[in-house]
Every structure is written in structure tokens, then in C-alpha cells.
Coordinates of C-alpha atoms in Angstrom, one line a residue:
M1071 CA 18.7 40.3 29.0
G1072 CA 21.2 40.9 25.6
P1073 CA 21.5 38.2 23.3
R1074 CA 25.3 37.4 24.4
R1075 CA 24.7 37.2 28.0
C1076 CA 22.2 35.4 27.6
F1077 CA 23.5 32.9 25.6
S1078 CA 26.4 33.3 27.7
F1079 CA 23.9 32.5 30.8
S1080 CA 22.9 29.5 28.9
L1081 CA 26.6 28.0 28.4
A1082 CA 26.7 28.2 32.2
V1083 CA 23.0 26.3 32.9
R1084 CA 24.3 23.8 30.7
I1085 CA 27.8 22.9 32.6
T1086 CA 25.1 22.8 35.6
A1087 CA 23.4 20.3 34.0
R1088 CA 26.2 17.7 33.5
R1089 CA 26.6 17.3 37.1
F1090 CA 23.8 18.3 39.0
P1091 CA 20.1 17.5 36.4
Y1092 CA 17.8 18.0 39.1
A1093 CA 19.1 21.6 38.9
L1094 CA 18.1 22.0 35.7
S1095 CA 14.2 23.3 35.7
I1096 CA 15.6 25.3 38.5
M1097 CA 18.0 27.7 36.1
A1098 CA 15.5 27.3 33.5
A1099 CA 12.7 29.2 35.0
G1100 CA 14.7 31.6 35.7
M1101 CA 16.0 31.7 32.4
M1102 CA 12.9 32.1 30.4
A1103 CA 12.1 35.4 32.6
A1104 CA 15.7 37.0 31.4
C1105 CA 15.7 36.0 28.2
D1106 CA 14.7 36.0 25.0
T1107 CA 13.2 32.4 23.7
T1108 CA 11.9 33.1 20.2
G1109 CA 14.8 32.7 18.8
M1110 CA 15.1 28.8 20.5
R1111 CA 15.9 26.6 17.3
R1112 CA 13.7 25.0 15.0
G1113 CA 11.6 21.9 16.1
T1114 CA 12.3 22.9 19.9
D1115 CA 9.4 21.7 21.9
S1116 CA 11.1 22.3 25.2
I1117 CA 12.7 25.0 27.5
L1118 CA 14.7 22.2 28.6
D1119 CA 16.7 22.7 24.7
L1120 CA 17.4 26.3 25.0
F1121 CA 20.2 24.2 27.1
A1122 CA 20.7 21.9 25.1
E1123 CA 24.2 22.0 23.1
P1124 CA 24.9 22.7 19.0
S1125 CA 26.2 20.0 17.4
P1126 CA 30.5 20.9 16.8
A1127 CA 28.0 21.4 12.9
E1128 CA 26.2 23.7 14.3
A1129 CA 28.8 25.7 16.1
V1130 CA 30.7 26.0 12.6
E1131 CA 27.7 27.1 11.0
L1132 CA 26.8 29.7 13.8
A1133 CA 30.3 31.1 14.1
M1134 CA 30.2 31.2 9.7
D1135 CA 26.8 32.9 9.6
K1136 CA 27.4 36.1 7.2
Y1137 CA 24.4 38.2 8.4
D1138 CA 24.0 38.0 11.9
A1139 CA 27.0 38.9 14.0
D1140 CA 25.4 37.2 17.2
K1141 CA 25.4 33.7 16.3
R1142 CA 29.3 34.2 14.8
Y1143 CA 29.7 35.2 18.7
R1144 CA 28.0 32.5 19.8
G1145 CA 29.2 29.9 17.8
T1146 CA 33.0 31.2 17.9
L1147 CA 32.1 31.5 21.5
I1148 CA 30.8 27.5 21.6
L1149 CA 34.0 26.2 19.6
S1150 CA 36.3 27.8 21.3
T1151 CA 36.1 26.0 24.5
Q1152 CA 35.8 22.8 23.1
P1153 CA 39.2 20.4 23.6
F1154 CA 39.1 20.4 20.0
A1155 CA 39.8 23.6 19.3
G1156 CA 42.8 23.9 18.8
E1157 CA 42.8 21.4 15.3
E1158 CA 43.2 23.0 12.3
V1159 CA 40.2 23.7 11.2
Y1160 CA 38.5 25.7 13.8
M1161 CA 41.9 27.7 14.0
R1162 CA 41.3 28.6 10.7
L1163 CA 37.8 29.8 11.8
F1164 CA 38.9 31.8 14.4
L1165 CA 41.3 33.5 12.9
D1166 CA 38.9 34.3 10.6
N1167 CA 36.4 36.1 13.1
A1168 CA 39.4 37.9 14.4
R1169 CA 39.2 40.3 11.5
D1170 CA 35.7 40.2 12.0
A1171 CA 33.1 43.6 11.1
D1172 CA 31.9 42.8 14.5
P1173 CA 33.5 43.9 17.2
G1174 CA 32.5 41.5 19.9
V1175 CA 32.5 38.6 17.8
R1176 CA 37.1 39.3 17.2
T1177 CA 37.3 39.6 20.9
V1178 CA 35.9 36.5 21.2
A1179 CA 37.7 34.9 18.5
T1180 CA 40.6 36.5 19.4
R1181 CA 40.8 35.0 22.7
A1182 CA 40.2 31.8 21.3
V1183 CA 43.8 32.3 19.3
G1184 CA 45.2 33.1 22.5
N1185 CA 44.0 30.2 24.6
N1186 CA 44.2 27.8 21.8
G1187 CA 46.9 28.8 18.8
G1188 CA 50.4 28.6 19.1
P1189 CA 53.5 30.6 17.5
E1190 CA 53.1 30.2 14.0
H1191 CA 49.8 32.1 14.7
A1192 CA 50.8 35.0 17.2
A1193 CA 50.8 37.3 13.5
V1194 CA 47.0 37.6 14.5
L1195 CA 47.1 38.8 17.6
I1196 CA 50.4 41.3 16.7
E1197 CA 47.9 42.9 14.2
R1198 CA 45.2 43.0 17.2
L1199 CA 46.5 45.1 19.1
T1200 CA 46.9 47.7 17.4
D1201 CA 42.5 46.9 17.1
E1202 CA 40.4 50.3 17.3
D1203 CA 38.7 48.1 20.3
R1204 CA 39.7 48.5 23.4
L1205 CA 38.6 45.1 24.4
V1206 CA 40.2 43.2 21.5
R1207 CA 42.9 44.9 21.8
I1208 CA 43.4 43.4 25.7
E1209 CA 42.6 39.8 24.6
A1210 CA 45.5 40.5 21.4
A1211 CA 47.5 41.4 24.9
R1212 CA 47.0 38.4 27.0
G1213 CA 47.3 36.0 23.9
L1214 CA 51.1 37.2 23.3
Q1215 CA 51.1 36.3 27.6
R1216 CA 50.4 32.5 25.9
I1217 CA 52.4 32.6 22.8
H1218 CA 55.6 33.2 22.6
S1219 CA 57.0 35.3 19.4
T1220 CA 60.1 36.8 19.0
A1221 CA 57.8 39.4 16.4
A1222 CA 55.8 40.7 19.4
V1223 CA 58.4 42.4 20.8
D1224 CA 58.2 45.6 19.4
P1225 CA 54.9 45.5 19.4
L1226 CA 54.3 45.1 22.5
I1227 CA 57.1 48.1 23.9
A1228 CA 54.6 50.6 21.8
A1229 CA 52.0 48.7 23.5
I1230 CA 53.0 50.0 27.3
D1231 CA 53.6 53.6 25.1
P1232 CA 50.8 55.8 26.7
E1233 CA 51.6 58.4 23.8
K1234 CA 51.2 55.6 22.1
E1235 CA 48.2 53.1 23.5
P1236 CA 45.9 55.2 25.7
E1237 CA 43.9 52.5 27.2
A1238 CA 45.6 50.9 30.8
A1239 CA 44.3 47.6 31.3
V1240 CA 46.4 47.0 27.5
R1241 CA 49.5 48.4 28.9
S1242 CA 48.9 46.6 32.2
E1243 CA 48.5 43.2 29.9
A1244 CA 51.3 44.2 27.3
S1245 CA 54.1 44.4 30.3
D1246 CA 53.1 41.5 31.7
A1247 CA 53.9 39.7 28.5
L1248 CA 57.1 41.4 28.2
G1249 CA 57.8 39.3 30.8
Q1250 CA 59.2 36.8 28.6
Y1251 CA 61.8 38.4 26.6
A1252 CA 65.1 38.8 27.6
Q1253 CA 66.0 41.6 25.9
N1254 CA 67.9 44.7 27.0
K1255 CA 65.7 46.7 24.4
V1256 CA 62.1 45.0 26.3
L1257 CA 64.2 46.2 29.9
E1258 CA 64.5 49.8 28.5
A1259 CA 60.8 50.1 28.1
L1260 CA 59.8 48.0 31.6
I1261 CA 62.7 50.4 33.6
S1262 CA 60.9 53.5 30.9
S1263 CA 57.2 52.2 32.0
L1264 CA 57.7 52.8 35.8
D1265 CA 56.6 55.8 35.2
D1266 CA 52.9 55.0 33.7
T1267 CA 50.3 57.3 36.0
N1268 CA 48.2 54.0 36.0
L1269 CA 48.9 51.5 39.1
A1270 CA 48.0 48.7 37.7
V1271 CA 51.0 49.6 34.6
N1272 CA 53.3 49.9 37.3
S1273 CA 52.4 46.7 39.1
R1274 CA 52.4 44.4 36.2
T1275 CA 56.1 46.3 34.9
L1276 CA 57.3 45.9 37.9
S1277 CA 56.9 42.1 38.0
S1278 CA 58.1 41.3 34.5
L1279 CA 61.6 43.2 35.4
K1280 CA 61.9 41.1 38.5
I1281 CA 61.0 38.0 36.6
L1282 CA 63.4 39.1 33.6
T1283 CA 66.9 40.2 36.3
G1284 CA 65.8 38.3 39.7
Q1285 CA 66.5 42.2 40.8
D1286 CA 63.5 44.6 42.4
F1287 CA 64.0 47.7 43.3
G1288 CA 60.8 48.5 44.1
F1289 CA 59.1 51.3 41.7
D1290 CA 62.4 53.0 41.5
R1291 CA 62.5 54.1 38.2
R1292 CA 66.4 55.7 39.1
A1293 CA 67.5 52.9 41.1
W1294 CA 66.3 50.7 38.4
L1295 CA 68.1 53.0 36.1
D1296 CA 71.6 52.6 38.2
W1297 CA 71.3 49.2 38.5
Y1298 CA 71.2 48.3 35.1
K1299 CA 74.1 50.8 33.5
V1300 CA 76.7 49.2 35.5
T1301 CA 74.8 45.3 34.9
R1302 CA 76.8 43.9 32.2
A1303 CA 74.5 40.4 32.7
P1304 CA 71.4 41.7 33.3
F1305 CA 69.0 38.4 33.1
V1306 CA 71.8 36.3 34.4
A1307 CA 69.4 36.2 37.4
R1308 CA 66.4 35.6 35.2
S1309 CA 63.3 33.5 36.0
V1310 CA 61.2 30.9 34.2
Y1311 CA 57.9 33.2 33.1
T1312 CA 54.5 32.2 33.2
F1313 CA 51.7 33.3 32.0
P1314 CA 49.2 34.9 34.9
A1315 CA 46.4 32.2 34.5
F1316 CA 42.4 32.4 35.9
S1317 CA 41.4 32.1 39.2
R1318 CA 39.5 33.8 41.7
E1319 CA 37.9 32.3 45.8
K1320 CA 34.3 31.3 44.7
Q1321 CA 31.5 33.4 45.3
I1322 CA 28.6 32.5 47.4
L1323 CA 26.3 31.3 44.8
E1324 CA 29.0 29.4 43.6
Y1325 CA 29.1 27.3 47.2
L1326 CA 25.7 25.8 46.7
P1327 CA 26.3 21.6 45.6
F1328 CA 24.3 22.9 42.2
F1329 CA 26.3 25.8 40.5
P1330 CA 28.8 25.5 38.8
Q1331 CA 32.8 25.8 39.7
P1332 CA 34.8 28.4 39.4
P1333 CA 36.8 28.2 35.7
N1334 CA 40.4 28.0 37.3
E1335 CA 43.2 27.3 35.6
A1336 CA 47.0 26.3 35.7
S1337 CA 49.8 29.0 35.1
T1338 CA 51.9 27.3 32.4
S1339 CA 55.3 28.8 30.2
P1340 CA 53.8 29.7 26.8
V1341 CA 53.4 28.2 23.8
G1342 CA 56.7 27.9 22.2
M1343 CA 58.9 29.5 24.9
E1344 CA 62.2 27.7 26.5
L1345 CA 63.3 27.0 29.4
P1346 CA 65.9 30.5 30.5
S1347 CA 69.5 29.3 30.4
G1348 CA 70.4 32.7 32.2
G1349 CA 73.6 35.2 30.7

């Protein structure tokens, strides 16, 4: 098991151990077999110490390690899930790591900015929307679903254009993010996007069109265009955009009493977005 997957597993084990201490020894054996333990911290006396979460200061050290991308990845991921992650000092670290040379570090840092930042941090997400790595671009588009900034409109429109963005997953996330912007050019771009060859993009595009207009002409691009041409107030029936929160059903192991539950979250409107007033 690679160091990053091993770390993610150990993070899940730590969460389990907080609720069900008796399960720790069972899961520790599995981790001992699957993970290379030669990188245990100095002074470690037991395999159980693998599950000791680094302190914030230690996580910052990891996140700023200039020689080891895996450590920067681990430190950034640890800090991004903490309740204090939105504080300025940590946001500066996320913003710096969003420009890291390693794509994995950029990915987790971009996700951290999207999950913990505000409109003042949108510029970094907009910048990462054209990153060379597809996973970074996906996280940037998802981050712009959670952070409202009119500066993101044109970059998001570009991101749903197949000629400019070859990755369907990015186009899909960007199409969703555009559902918060009641602008004619957004509506026109979304109607055009119904011609995308990817069904997931079509589905997210239709969802945004329905949110922005209150209308539903399905995937019929011509019907949308005909309606748009004769409508003077296309956003009068607009509803409130909420970003797609992570949610899934339990998997088999998650029905066991000692296994962590799905990290489901509640959906809400983006940070910095005012409620629609119609028109």
C-alpha cells in the first residue's frame, strides 16, 4: 500500500478508535501487514503509535516539508479537516500548497481552500481551474460550488466548453457551479452545454438550468433556446442554489459497530452568495 493510501487508512482508524477503543488492536494488525512502518516517528514504541494524530504544529511541519511531497500531502490533509482550518494562518498554508509542484499536494490543498475558504480565496480556485492535472481541476470546480465569486463566471463558462476542457468530470462540476449565477451569458452557455456528448455533463447542466429559471424543458436544447428568446425575465422563477454535499448510503462494513460511519455532510448555499431576489 502506497504511503498516501496508507495514511488515509490510518486516518480512518484514528476516527474509529476515538469512538471504539477496543477495535484499535484489530485494525492495527491489518495496517501492520499492509503498510510500511519504517517511517514511524522517532520515539515510537508501539504499532498503536501509528494512530496517534500529529499535533497541529507537527502537521504544519509536515505540510511545509520542502523535501518530501508525501509529508506535505499528509500535513495538508490533516490540517484541512480540523475545525480551525479556516483560520488565516492555515488558509495561507493551503493557498501556498495549492501551487505546489506535486499534483497530489495541489489536489488536497485546492480541496482545503474550497472547503474552508471564502470569496477572498476564489482567485486561487480560478487559477487551479486550468491546472495541468485533471484532479486539481476537478477540486477547483468543486471548490467554486462552495465559494461564490462573480470573478469565477467566465472561467467556469470556459470550463464547460469541450474545446477548452477535455475532462468531462471538470465540465460536469463547472456546470453545477454555474447554477448560482443568474446572468444571461451563463444561461446561454448552459443551454449550449446541453449538446455535450457526456451524459453526466448534460445532467448537471439541466439541473443548473432548472435552478436558474424554474423551467424544465429536459435535454431539448431547441426548446430552451425558443423559451429564452421570448422571455424578458428568465430568472424570475429562480430557486436557491445549494452545492452538492457528499452523501452516500452505508457500505457493508459500515454496519459493524466499530467501523466509522460515512462522512456525510449537509448541503447549503455557497459562502458569499446572497439569496436570489428574482428578475
